[in-house]
Amino acid sequence: MSTSANNPLAIVSSAVQEHQNSPGGLLPLLHEIQAQLGYIPKDCVASIAAGMGLSRAEVHGVISFYHDFHDQPRGQTTIHLCRAEACQAMGARELEKHVKTRLGIDYGGTTADGRFSLEPVYCLGNCACSPSIRMGDDVFARVDAHRFDELLDNS
Amino acid sequence: MVKVFIPGDTTACAVGADEVAAEVALQAQKKGLEIEIIRNGSRGAFWLEPLLETEADTGRIAFGPMTTNAVAELFDAGFPAACEHPLKLGKVTDIAWLARQDRLTFIRAGITDPLSLKDYKELGGFEGLKNALDMSPAEIVEAVVQSGLRGRGGAAFPTGIKWRTVLNTPAEQKYIAANADEGDSGTFADRLLMEADPFQLIEGMTICAMAVGASEGFIYLRSEYPKALHTLKHAITEAKNANLLGDDIGGSGRRFHIQIRVGAGAYICGEETSMLESLEGKRGLVRFKPPLPAIEGLFGRPTVVNNVLTLAAVTTVLANGADHYRNYGTGRSRGTLTAQLAGNIRHGGLVEIPFGTSLRELVEQIGGGTITGRPVRAIQVGGPLGTYLPETRWDTPLDYESFADIGAMLGHGGIVVFDNSVDMLEQARFALEFCATESCGKCTPCRVGSVRGVELVDKIANQDQVTSNLELLEDLCETLDSGSLCAMGGLTPMPVRSAIKYFPQDFTRAAES
């Protein structure tokens, strides 16, 4: 993931070309743009819409509907904290408090140094070894406050 | 060369399997031992992960749960030979937790290299498709009808009937959509299947395509499953290279292609019509039914929408016959239940057993009770929209009808255990909060009712007119139940009402104190 791409419009344009003939290709397109830029810049919506034969409202509607898509730059690593029932049964509510305090941010926030963003997630499919968090693409099991600090310090 | 197995599954890696694998490689190198490390799928005994296995003359011998620190001493004790060690579990097939299961769908999980077609075929893979290619579409559909298989995603609709509708709806283009948007908390069976035995999903979708006359298939995979995505991508490539997908499947001249589409973090997209909208590149707004997706589904074409486990189970039906499959189970719940033991549970993981086992036996005997050692207080069955069950309901047999009779549902088989520290008011509040967060917003009861519900629970928690607010909450639940467009709003009252009904003291406690 690069947040310093020098020409977002060029990246968007080539991604649009790749997906514009694929039926229902808007989600794969948005995933690709976000993978390359780290977010989907608002000023790219018009060119996405034009390339995909959609209105700007439709594109904006899709970006805003899905929790994964962001129209603002994110931290280098996104930490997804599972809030769902299996994790609750193993102390996710306490972990949540600790994580927010430790990072000094709430859900949707990014740390001042730009290293971490925090997002809630409702299940990582790791429910037999709760509580779970995801950092980048790695899932960690049985995370308590101590383990979280360890993961943060080692990242 | 001795084969050593360490799972590459998400949960196994989340508890350190990668580190164990690296340490095993290092220690073997130090001792000058030649071993082959295979990253198998997990057997689903997650409480024993990382589960290290070595191939002995008598079968595979397991050690677990492994830690990196224990690897060196294990080698000192003689590993990879089946040496003695405190973490030795013995023959893996003799581990009681696994031995008592009836593995049909998860028969290969944890045994094979997930991406080895050779392994897959050696253990019965593609037998079902081979049989299906020699059958007429109607014969395949009839076999699925006869098997009694019902949708494993949660709604439990008879699979064969759905397929028959698609088969009998004429169209130039039909689609198969595998629902891999496994969003229910406490469930991981789809994930395990896709990571441990991905060819089975591919085979099941292909059989389905042959049955209904579809040439295109989509797997709608949630973005929370990056490992499953990686495994499926490679499996699809392997299957194409082996002509098991593509324009000439197994030399039959028939074609079927599969694309993976990744979701974007919306629980509602597990609802079938919302998923279809999402596959079309739109907001995941739920559609009105009718028309049924089987008649007007993806891009307006007849579409089979089935859960991953349903499609996987079809391979067993076609390989071993409908009678073999329907011989498992009870009443109208045929075949096996893939229960997932989760939350506060000592022996958590995937348990495939015939329908009809009691919830108590599953949680207390197979699951071993809570990991905290405290008494179990509530068990939520069937995901975040499922009922919270108190001890008086735990003797209910796990089958669709018995659960419906007690106002509950099996759903996708997720079983989340809570000990006696749980606050059921908090759980009811969460159910409504979750609904508010994940509602697609199309219908008012779900969109607005969920928000109002959270406010009511907060008032009750603050001792504000508890009796009348509980009445109001019940009214609201009735509105959600009868007025919502889909199961999201329609079933949110299940956890809320059951929490109030079975654990009333958690709601009135504030008023009494």
XYZ file of C-alpha atoms in Angstrom:
668
model
C 0.000 0.000 0.000
C 1.323 3.407 -0.908
C -0.165 6.629 0.325
C 2.346 8.755 -1.520
C 1.440 7.855 -5.072
C 2.263 10.894 -7.133
C -0.465 10.600 -9.676
C -3.738 9.264 -8.271
C -5.654 10.124 -11.430
C -3.329 8.017 -13.578
C -3.773 5.076 -11.229
C -7.533 5.529 -11.243
C -7.595 5.804 -15.001
C -5.685 2.576 -15.568
C -7.794 0.755 -12.957
C -10.971 1.980 -14.641
C -9.766 0.687 -17.990
C -9.157 -2.702 -16.466
C -12.604 -3.007 -14.883
C -14.955 -0.992 -17.079
C -16.041 -3.936 -19.205
C -16.532 -6.284 -16.304
C -20.192 -6.598 -15.284
C -20.592 -5.333 -11.748
C -16.968 -4.246 -11.778
C -17.308 -1.246 -9.475
C -16.434 -3.062 -6.245
C -13.303 -4.736 -7.652
C -12.329 -1.357 -9.102
C -12.735 0.444 -5.794
C -10.786 -2.297 -4.005
C -7.965 -1.882 -6.471
C -7.852 1.890 -6.181
C -7.851 1.642 -2.409
C -5.133 -1.021 -2.460
C -2.922 1.274 -4.522
C -3.690 4.649 -2.984
C -4.718 3.642 0.515
C -8.043 5.423 0.037
C -10.415 6.590 -2.665
C -9.861 10.323 -3.146
C -13.049 12.330 -3.501
C -11.753 14.084 -6.588
C -11.490 10.750 -8.374
C -15.196 10.018 -8.108
C -16.049 11.916 -11.283
C -13.554 10.000 -13.406
C -14.607 6.675 -11.882
C -18.226 7.524 -12.677
C -17.454 8.573 -16.245
C -15.322 5.475 -16.863
C -17.899 3.077 -15.471
C -20.909 4.716 -17.083
C -22.421 5.626 -13.729
C -23.487 8.830 -12.041
C -21.243 10.416 -9.428
C -24.046 9.832 -6.924
C -24.000 6.105 -7.640
C -20.252 5.889 -7.126
C -20.380 7.989 -3.975
C -23.288 5.855 -2.779
C -21.256 2.678 -3.107
C -18.139 4.140 -1.466
C -20.164 5.380 1.485
C -22.221 2.198 1.875
C -19.351 -0.197 2.539
C -17.340 -0.017 5.750
C -14.125 -0.981 3.935
C -13.993 2.021 1.626
C -12.523 5.302 2.817
C -12.340 8.678 1.143
C -9.616 9.963 3.470
C -6.010 8.757 3.826
C -5.530 6.028 6.421
C -2.761 5.008 8.764
C -0.015 2.719 7.481
C -1.638 -0.234 9.225
C -5.306 -0.670 9.969
C -6.127 -2.459 13.194
C -9.484 -4.206 13.071
C -10.812 -5.021 16.490
C -13.542 -7.652 16.635
C -16.590 -6.429 18.550
C -18.830 -9.431 17.888
C -20.388 -11.839 20.363
C -17.787 -14.618 20.475
C -15.106 -12.063 21.270
C -17.395 -10.303 23.749
C -17.688 -13.606 25.609
C -13.911 -13.537 26.071
C -13.377 -9.951 27.113
C -13.516 -7.915 23.896
C -15.214 -5.008 25.655
C -12.276 -4.599 28.062
C -9.824 -5.020 25.194
C -11.666 -2.347 23.240
C -11.252 0.161 26.075
C -7.574 -0.630 26.368
C -6.905 -0.372 22.635
C -8.643 2.982 22.343
C -6.734 4.350 25.329
C -3.417 2.966 24.202
C -3.765 4.317 20.656
C -5.465 7.485 21.827
C -8.096 7.223 19.097
C -11.667 6.043 18.627
C -13.035 3.907 15.788
C -12.444 5.575 12.454
C -9.467 7.488 13.848
C -5.793 7.487 12.868
C -2.927 7.952 15.299
C -1.150 11.308 15.161
C 2.011 9.673 13.797
C -0.020 8.167 10.952
C 0.990 4.616 11.815
C -2.333 3.093 12.830
C -6.007 3.436 12.032
C -8.582 1.706 14.187
C -11.758 0.080 12.867
C -14.380 -2.170 14.415
C -14.999 -5.475 12.691
C -17.858 -7.874 13.242
C -16.190 -11.245 13.136
C -12.894 -12.408 11.730
C -13.903 -16.077 11.692
C -11.461 -16.846 14.482
C -14.147 -17.334 17.112
C -12.811 -20.436 18.862
C -9.752 -18.497 20.051
C -11.255 -15.099 20.907
C -10.752 -12.191 21.298
C -9.355 -11.506 17.838
C -7.795 -8.567 16.103
C -6.485 -8.093 12.591
C -3.459 -5.970 11.797
C -3.035 -5.552 8.081
C -3.778 -9.048 6.773
C -2.639 -10.883 9.903
C -5.149 -12.168 12.438
C -4.163 -12.599 16.079
C -5.989 -14.765 18.599
C -6.579 -14.603 22.361
C -5.564 -10.973 22.496
C -5.705 -9.313 25.906
C -4.322 -5.903 26.859
C -0.821 -7.279 27.441
C -0.736 -9.166 24.147
C -2.018 -6.112 22.308
C 0.772 -3.954 23.713
C 3.271 -6.616 22.710
C 1.929 -6.700 19.147
C 1.996 -2.936 18.938
C 5.538 -2.709 20.283
C 6.749 -5.325 17.816
C 5.054 -3.854 14.779
C 11.826 -37.860 3.605
C 9.673 -37.527 6.686
C 6.551 -35.459 6.205
C 5.656 -32.988 8.920
C 2.352 -31.133 8.926
C 1.660 -27.659 10.360
C -1.616 -25.956 9.424
C -1.586 -22.738 7.417
C -5.136 -21.921 8.486
C -6.121 -18.471 9.795
C -6.780 -19.600 13.359
C -3.716 -21.834 13.476
C -1.595 -18.911 12.311
C -3.374 -16.564 14.729
C -2.090 -18.761 17.553
C 1.436 -19.055 16.157
C 1.560 -21.781 13.471
C 3.866 -19.768 11.197
C 6.368 -19.270 14.014
C 6.198 -22.967 14.895
C 6.750 -23.902 11.241
C 9.800 -21.621 11.043
C 11.214 -23.071 14.242
C 10.658 -26.636 13.041
C 12.535 -25.837 9.831
C 15.364 -24.257 11.819
C 15.720 -27.109 14.301
C 15.609 -29.713 11.538
C 18.369 -27.864 9.729
C 20.464 -27.636 12.913
C 20.219 -31.366 13.386
C 20.842 -32.072 9.706
C 17.470 -33.796 9.363
C 15.699 -33.817 6.044
C 12.021 -33.179 6.527
C 9.230 -31.946 4.279
C 7.008 -29.370 5.948
C 3.470 -29.397 4.585
C 1.178 -26.525 5.478
C -2.032 -28.528 5.662
C -5.460 -27.116 6.365
C -6.660 -27.289 9.939
C -8.747 -30.187 11.215
C -10.798 -27.610 13.051
C -9.643 -28.663 16.513
C -8.687 -25.065 17.148
C -8.105 -25.617 20.851
C -5.176 -27.858 19.894
C -3.645 -25.461 17.380
C -0.898 -25.152 16.415
C -1.229 -28.881 15.871
C 2.013 -30.411 14.647
C 1.802 -33.816 13.014
C 4.443 -36.233 11.860
C 3.972 -39.216 9.600
C 4.777 -42.505 11.340
C 4.298 -46.061 10.097
C 1.163 -46.371 12.196
C -0.359 -43.122 10.954
C 0.002 -39.474 11.769
C 1.097 -38.617 15.302
C 0.074 -35.248 16.722
C 1.649 -32.811 19.150
C -0.185 -29.772 20.409
C -0.882 -27.097 21.164
C 2.693 -26.450 20.039
C 4.768 -23.497 21.099
C 7.974 -22.319 19.476
C 9.790 -22.892 22.762
C 8.840 -26.553 22.784
C 10.154 -27.286 19.285
C 13.839 -27.663 20.189
C 13.149 -30.053 23.064
C 10.777 -31.997 20.843
C 13.627 -32.532 18.381
C 15.909 -33.487 21.282
C 13.344 -36.123 22.219
C 13.604 -37.616 18.747
C 11.178 -35.696 16.505
C 10.239 -36.170 13.659
C 10.002 -39.725 14.967
C 6.879 -40.332 17.030
C 8.771 -39.553 20.214
C 7.539 -39.089 23.748
C 6.850 -35.529 24.843
C 4.387 -33.835 27.219
C 2.608 -32.286 24.224
C 2.203 -35.605 22.428
C -1.448 -36.317 21.710
C -0.939 -39.690 20.079
C -2.463 -40.817 16.820
C -4.405 -37.903 15.474
C -7.323 -40.101 14.435
C -7.559 -41.352 18.025
C -8.062 -37.890 19.523
C -11.519 -38.363 21.030
C -12.730 -34.883 20.078
C -12.105 -35.714 16.412
C -12.880 -39.418 16.550
C -16.458 -38.889 17.715
C -17.319 -36.670 14.743
C -18.903 -37.802 11.472
C -16.891 -35.949 8.927
C -18.558 -35.806 5.517
C -17.982 -32.237 4.344
C -14.819 -31.820 6.398
C -13.492 -35.287 5.605
C -10.260 -33.936 4.083
C -9.828 -30.810 6.201
C -6.490 -30.866 7.948
C -5.380 -34.064 6.276
C -4.414 -32.713 2.874
C -2.381 -29.914 1.406
C -5.292 -27.620 0.456
C -3.819 -26.813 -2.942
C -2.838 -30.318 -3.933
C -5.241 -31.649 -6.526
C -3.548 -35.003 -6.145
C -4.385 -35.093 -2.429
C -7.942 -33.996 -3.173
C -8.513 -36.710 -5.742
C -6.879 -39.418 -3.633
C -9.391 -38.773 -0.885
C -12.497 -38.897 -3.049
C -12.389 -35.462 -4.626
C -14.066 -34.957 -8.015
C -15.887 -38.298 -7.717
C -19.143 -36.355 -7.376
C -18.471 -34.253 -10.456
C -17.434 -37.317 -12.413
C -20.785 -38.897 -11.613
C -22.651 -35.671 -12.341
C -21.103 -35.402 -15.813
C -22.691 -38.755 -16.659
C -26.114 -37.666 -15.427
C -28.797 -35.464 -16.925
C -29.437 -32.112 -15.229
C -32.766 -33.391 -13.918
C -31.087 -36.477 -12.451
C -28.544 -34.369 -10.593
C -31.290 -32.135 -9.221
C -33.309 -35.173 -8.190
C -30.320 -36.629 -6.301
C -29.980 -33.366 -4.356
C -33.725 -33.298 -3.649
C -33.604 -36.915 -2.435
C -30.625 -36.248 -0.184
C -32.781 -33.927 1.909
C -30.003 -31.324 1.905
C -31.166 -27.922 3.129
C -29.353 -24.626 2.828
C -26.572 -24.382 5.371
C -26.367 -20.598 5.300
C -29.148 -20.242 7.823
C -32.493 -20.291 6.046
C -32.476 -24.090 5.595
C -34.401 -23.988 2.322
C -34.378 -27.342 0.490
C -31.458 -27.101 -1.907
C -32.804 -29.419 -4.581
C -36.058 -27.449 -4.841
C -34.108 -24.240 -5.428
C -32.010 -25.922 -8.096
C -35.125 -27.332 -9.769
C -36.577 -23.839 -10.060
C -33.426 -22.570 -11.745
C -33.253 -25.624 -14.022
C -36.867 -25.110 -15.080
C -36.510 -21.381 -15.736
C -35.404 -20.958 -19.334
C -32.679 -18.367 -19.922
C -29.643 -17.961 -22.138
C -27.491 -17.152 -19.150
C -27.769 -18.534 -15.631
C -25.474 -17.998 -12.692
C -24.216 -19.769 -9.600
C -23.436 -17.471 -6.680
C -21.627 -19.028 -3.751
C -22.317 -17.066 -0.615
C -18.992 -16.909 1.208
C -19.925 -13.796 3.148
C -19.797 -15.664 6.435
C -20.555 -12.740 8.719
C -22.205 -14.394 11.712
C -20.162 -14.121 14.845
C -19.188 -17.547 16.094
C -18.984 -19.072 12.628
C -15.928 -20.107 10.677
C -16.996 -23.271 8.856
C -17.026 -21.624 5.414
C -13.635 -20.123 6.079
C -12.210 -23.448 7.211
C -13.625 -25.205 4.175
C -12.227 -22.622 1.758
C -8.818 -22.623 3.418
C -8.546 -26.362 4.055
C -10.382 -27.901 1.101
C -11.032 -25.237 -1.557
C -11.475 -27.697 -4.409
C -14.610 -28.982 -2.727
C -16.321 -25.613 -3.171
C -15.172 -25.492 -6.785
C -16.463 -29.011 -7.385
C -19.790 -28.275 -5.686
C -20.317 -25.136 -7.758
C -19.452 -27.026 -10.924
C -21.928 -29.798 -10.114
C -24.536 -27.116 -9.485
C -23.725 -25.488 -12.813
C -24.130 -28.814 -14.607
C -27.445 -29.351 -12.843
C -29.070 -26.048 -13.727
C -27.265 -25.150 -16.953
C -25.125 -22.255 -15.762
C -21.800 -21.303 -17.297
C -20.700 -18.551 -14.915
C -20.189 -18.662 -11.188
C -19.198 -16.123 -8.577
C -17.812 -16.644 -5.117
C -18.781 -13.660 -3.002
C -16.085 -13.723 -0.342
C -15.965 -11.380 2.620
C -12.927 -9.142 2.811
C -12.261 -10.265 6.374
C -10.896 -13.554 5.002
C -7.605 -12.717 3.238
C -6.173 -16.229 3.598
C -9.278 -17.818 2.114
C -8.978 -15.410 -0.828
C -5.388 -16.415 -1.417
C -6.184 -20.133 -1.229
C -9.237 -19.915 -3.483
C -7.394 -17.913 -6.135
C -4.708 -20.569 -6.369
C -7.218 -23.412 -6.264
C -9.180 -21.922 -9.170
C -5.975 -21.613 -11.198
C -5.052 -25.224 -10.411
C -8.516 -26.441 -11.359
C -8.391 -24.524 -14.650
C -4.983 -25.943 -15.473
C -6.327 -29.433 -14.859
C -9.401 -28.807 -17.048
C -11.711 -29.140 -14.082
C -12.897 -25.594 -14.738
C -13.053 -23.806 -18.039
C -14.417 -24.550 -21.493
C -14.084 -28.319 -21.529
C -14.613 -29.682 -18.060
C -13.077 -33.116 -17.726
C -13.253 -33.509 -21.519
C -17.054 -33.303 -21.442
C -17.253 -30.278 -23.701
C -19.180 -28.429 -21.003
C -18.039 -25.131 -19.638
C -18.073 -23.332 -16.345
C -16.017 -20.411 -15.077
C -15.642 -19.067 -11.552
C -14.742 -15.539 -10.494
C -14.090 -14.409 -6.957
C -15.649 -11.135 -5.850
C -14.518 -9.659 -2.565
C -17.046 -7.937 -0.331
C -16.289 -4.716 1.453
C -17.230 -5.136 5.072
C -21.027 -5.158 5.040
C -22.801 -7.823 7.108
C -26.014 -7.327 5.170
C -24.355 -8.600 1.994
C -24.703 -12.102 3.423
C -28.429 -11.707 2.747
C -28.863 -13.242 -0.681
C -30.494 -10.356 -2.522
C -28.169 -7.802 -0.964
C -25.290 -10.003 -2.087
C -26.629 -9.985 -5.642
C -26.782 -6.189 -5.600
C -23.212 -6.095 -4.338
C -22.096 -8.525 -7.054
C -23.658 -6.124 -9.537
C -21.414 -3.395 -8.148
C -24.100 -1.557 -6.226
C -24.919 -0.645 -2.649
C -25.963 -3.801 -0.839
C -29.633 -2.894 -0.563
C -31.975 -5.799 0.027
C -34.367 -6.564 -2.818
C -38.055 -7.295 -2.544
C -38.998 -10.941 -3.037
C -40.587 -12.020 -5.318
C -39.087 -12.262 -7.802
C -37.004 -15.056 -6.323
C -33.300 -15.017 -7.236
C -33.875 -18.466 -8.725
C -36.026 -16.760 -11.364
C -34.588 -13.243 -11.523
C -31.281 -13.147 -9.724
C -27.875 -11.821 -10.697
C -28.172 -9.317 -13.573
C -31.821 -10.370 -13.761
C -30.976 -13.967 -14.674
C -31.928 -17.205 -12.931
C -29.356 -17.688 -10.176
C -28.636 -20.362 -7.622
C -27.504 -18.643 -4.441
C -26.118 -21.216 -2.031
C -23.911 -21.102 1.012
C -20.394 -22.533 0.757
C -21.251 -25.531 2.957
C -24.359 -26.339 0.923
C -22.381 -26.459 -2.300
C -19.669 -28.475 -0.594
C -22.184 -31.003 0.755
C -23.429 -31.610 -2.777
C -20.098 -33.231 -3.667
C -20.748 -35.877 -1.002
C -24.293 -36.418 -2.220
C -23.155 -36.950 -5.804
C -20.132 -39.057 -4.858
C -21.827 -41.401 -2.398
C -25.469 -41.141 -3.403
C -28.469 -39.370 -1.937
C -29.304 -42.254 0.415
C -25.873 -42.226 2.013
C -26.270 -38.559 2.861
C -29.829 -38.728 4.081
C -29.000 -41.653 6.344
C -27.369 -39.127 8.654
C -29.554 -36.842 10.703
C -33.051 -36.816 12.087
C -36.570 -35.831 10.983
C -36.384 -33.292 8.180
C -32.815 -32.336 9.071
C -30.762 -34.714 6.968
C -27.011 -35.094 6.749
C -24.559 -33.500 9.102
C -24.551 -30.309 11.104
C -21.312 -28.400 11.027
C -21.467 -26.821 14.445
C -18.901 -24.240 15.388
C -18.037 -24.028 19.062
C -17.009 -20.502 19.876
C -16.697 -17.818 22.493
C -16.000 -18.904 26.046
C -15.393 -22.582 25.331
C -12.600 -24.884 26.434
C -12.483 -27.129 23.373
C -13.599 -24.816 20.608
C -13.581 -25.546 16.908
C -15.503 -27.199 14.132
C -17.650 -30.166 15.081
C -19.363 -32.083 12.287
C -22.000 -34.384 13.727
C -25.353 -35.739 12.593
C -28.315 -33.494 13.361
C -30.044 -34.453 16.589
C -27.270 -34.219 19.185
C -28.360 -32.038 22.120
C -26.931 -28.586 22.637
C -25.890 -29.599 26.144
C -23.919 -32.602 24.938
C -22.198 -30.471 22.322
C -21.215 -27.680 24.689
C -20.535 -29.620 27.878
C -19.144 -32.901 26.604
C -17.547 -32.088 23.275
C -16.810 -28.451 24.101
C -15.727 -29.148 27.659
C -17.601 -26.180 29.124
C -16.136 -22.718 29.504
C -12.460 -21.912 29.254
C -12.775 -19.568 32.229
C -14.028 -22.483 34.321
C -17.115 -20.581 35.391
C -20.608 -21.994 34.794
C -22.181 -21.475 31.371
C -25.015 -18.977 31.619
C -26.188 -18.326 28.081
C -25.580 -19.895 24.697
C -26.321 -17.960 21.544
C -27.053 -20.281 18.648
C -27.265 -19.169 15.034
C -25.225 -15.984 14.901
C -25.932 -12.423 16.024
C -29.609 -12.798 15.082
C -29.923 -16.011 17.062
C -31.623 -16.707 20.356
C -29.831 -16.633 23.710
C -30.672 -19.922 25.400
C -30.671 -20.521 29.154
C -29.961 -23.882 30.756
C -33.618 -24.965 30.601
C -33.318 -25.114 26.795
C -29.990 -26.905 26.422
C -31.499 -30.362 26.085
C -33.035 -29.377 22.757
C -31.778 -31.579 19.921
C -29.805 -29.676 17.322
C -32.105 -29.899 14.322
C -34.031 -27.269 12.386
C -37.511 -28.179 13.627
C -36.661 -28.670 17.305
C -35.001 -25.286 17.359
C -37.902 -23.617 15.597
C -40.201 -25.185 18.220
C -38.420 -23.333 21.030
C -38.363 -20.050 19.133
C -34.737 -20.407 18.098
C -32.807 -21.265 14.969
C -29.676 -23.193 14.078
C -28.726 -20.693 11.405
C -25.249 -21.373 10.088
C -24.378 -23.495 13.119
C -22.530 -20.921 15.196
C -22.647 -21.645 18.931
C -21.332 -18.900 21.167
C -20.937 -19.726 24.846
C -21.026 -17.142 27.643
C -20.169 -17.745 31.288
C -22.033 -16.278 34.235
C -20.224 -12.953 34.049
C -22.297 -11.981 31.004
C -24.687 -9.047 31.291
C -27.666 -9.900 29.104
C -28.845 -6.314 28.945
C -25.539 -5.479 27.286
C -26.063 -8.358 24.848
C -29.557 -7.154 23.952
C -28.228 -3.652 23.478
C -25.462 -4.952 21.247
C -27.912 -6.865 19.040
C -29.791 -3.636 18.361
C -26.608 -1.610 17.946
C -25.305 -4.163 15.470
C -28.566 -3.950 13.538
C -28.279 -0.153 13.472
C -24.683 -0.361 12.219
C -25.293 -2.997 9.579
C -28.828 -2.236 8.394
C -28.899 -1.518 4.662
C -31.387 1.246 5.409
C -34.006 0.271 2.870
C -36.859 -0.455 5.270
C -37.846 1.762 8.170
C -38.379 -0.807 10.953
C -34.797 -1.984 10.655
C -33.162 1.382 9.923
C -34.958 3.439 12.556
C -36.242 0.732 14.890
C -32.756 -0.497 15.677
C -31.653 2.996 16.745
C -34.764 3.496 18.868
C -34.157 0.075 20.393
C -30.677 1.034 21.568
C -32.128 4.178 23.146
C -34.770 2.134 24.966
C -32.232 -0.321 26.354
C -30.141 2.602 27.565
C -33.167 4.025 29.356
C -33.845 0.663 30.984
C -30.206 0.456 32.048
C -30.611 3.904 33.631
C -33.706 2.764 35.575
C -35.873 5.084 33.548
C -39.462 3.728 33.635
C -38.251 0.164 33.296
C -41.660 -1.521 33.054
C -43.131 0.748 30.410
C -39.910 0.890 28.430
C -39.728 -2.912 28.393
C -43.279 -2.902 27.010
C -42.288 -0.368 24.410
C -39.250 -2.465 23.499
C -41.512 -5.492 23.015
C -43.759 -3.406 20.747
C -40.720 -2.335 18.784
C -39.577 -5.961 18.473
C -42.987 -6.851 17.083
C -42.682 -4.086 14.491
C -39.210 -5.255 13.494
C -40.352 -8.855 13.383
C -43.395 -8.291 11.204
C -42.452 -5.174 9.263
C -38.877 -5.700 8.096
C -37.963 -6.560 4.547
C -35.374 -9.221 5.384
C -33.959 -11.324 8.210
C -31.677 -8.554 9.484
C -34.502 -6.500 10.965
C -36.849 -9.462 11.158
C -34.604 -11.556 13.380
C -32.910 -8.900 15.493
C -35.764 -9.318 18.007
C -34.635 -12.921 18.617
C -31.551 -12.107 20.709
C -33.328 -9.126 22.280
C -36.521 -10.922 23.264
C -34.724 -14.058 24.428
C -32.394 -12.013 26.620
C -35.405 -10.351 28.245
C -37.469 -13.515 28.465
C -34.857 -15.849 29.891
C -32.736 -13.392 31.848
C -35.259 -10.812 33.106
C -33.240 -10.073 36.225
C -30.579 -8.382 34.091
C -33.151 -5.852 32.919
C -34.970 -5.179 36.177
C -31.878 -5.356 38.370
C -31.139 -1.703 37.811
C -34.637 -0.753 38.981
C -34.468 -2.958 42.064
C -31.060 -1.884 43.278
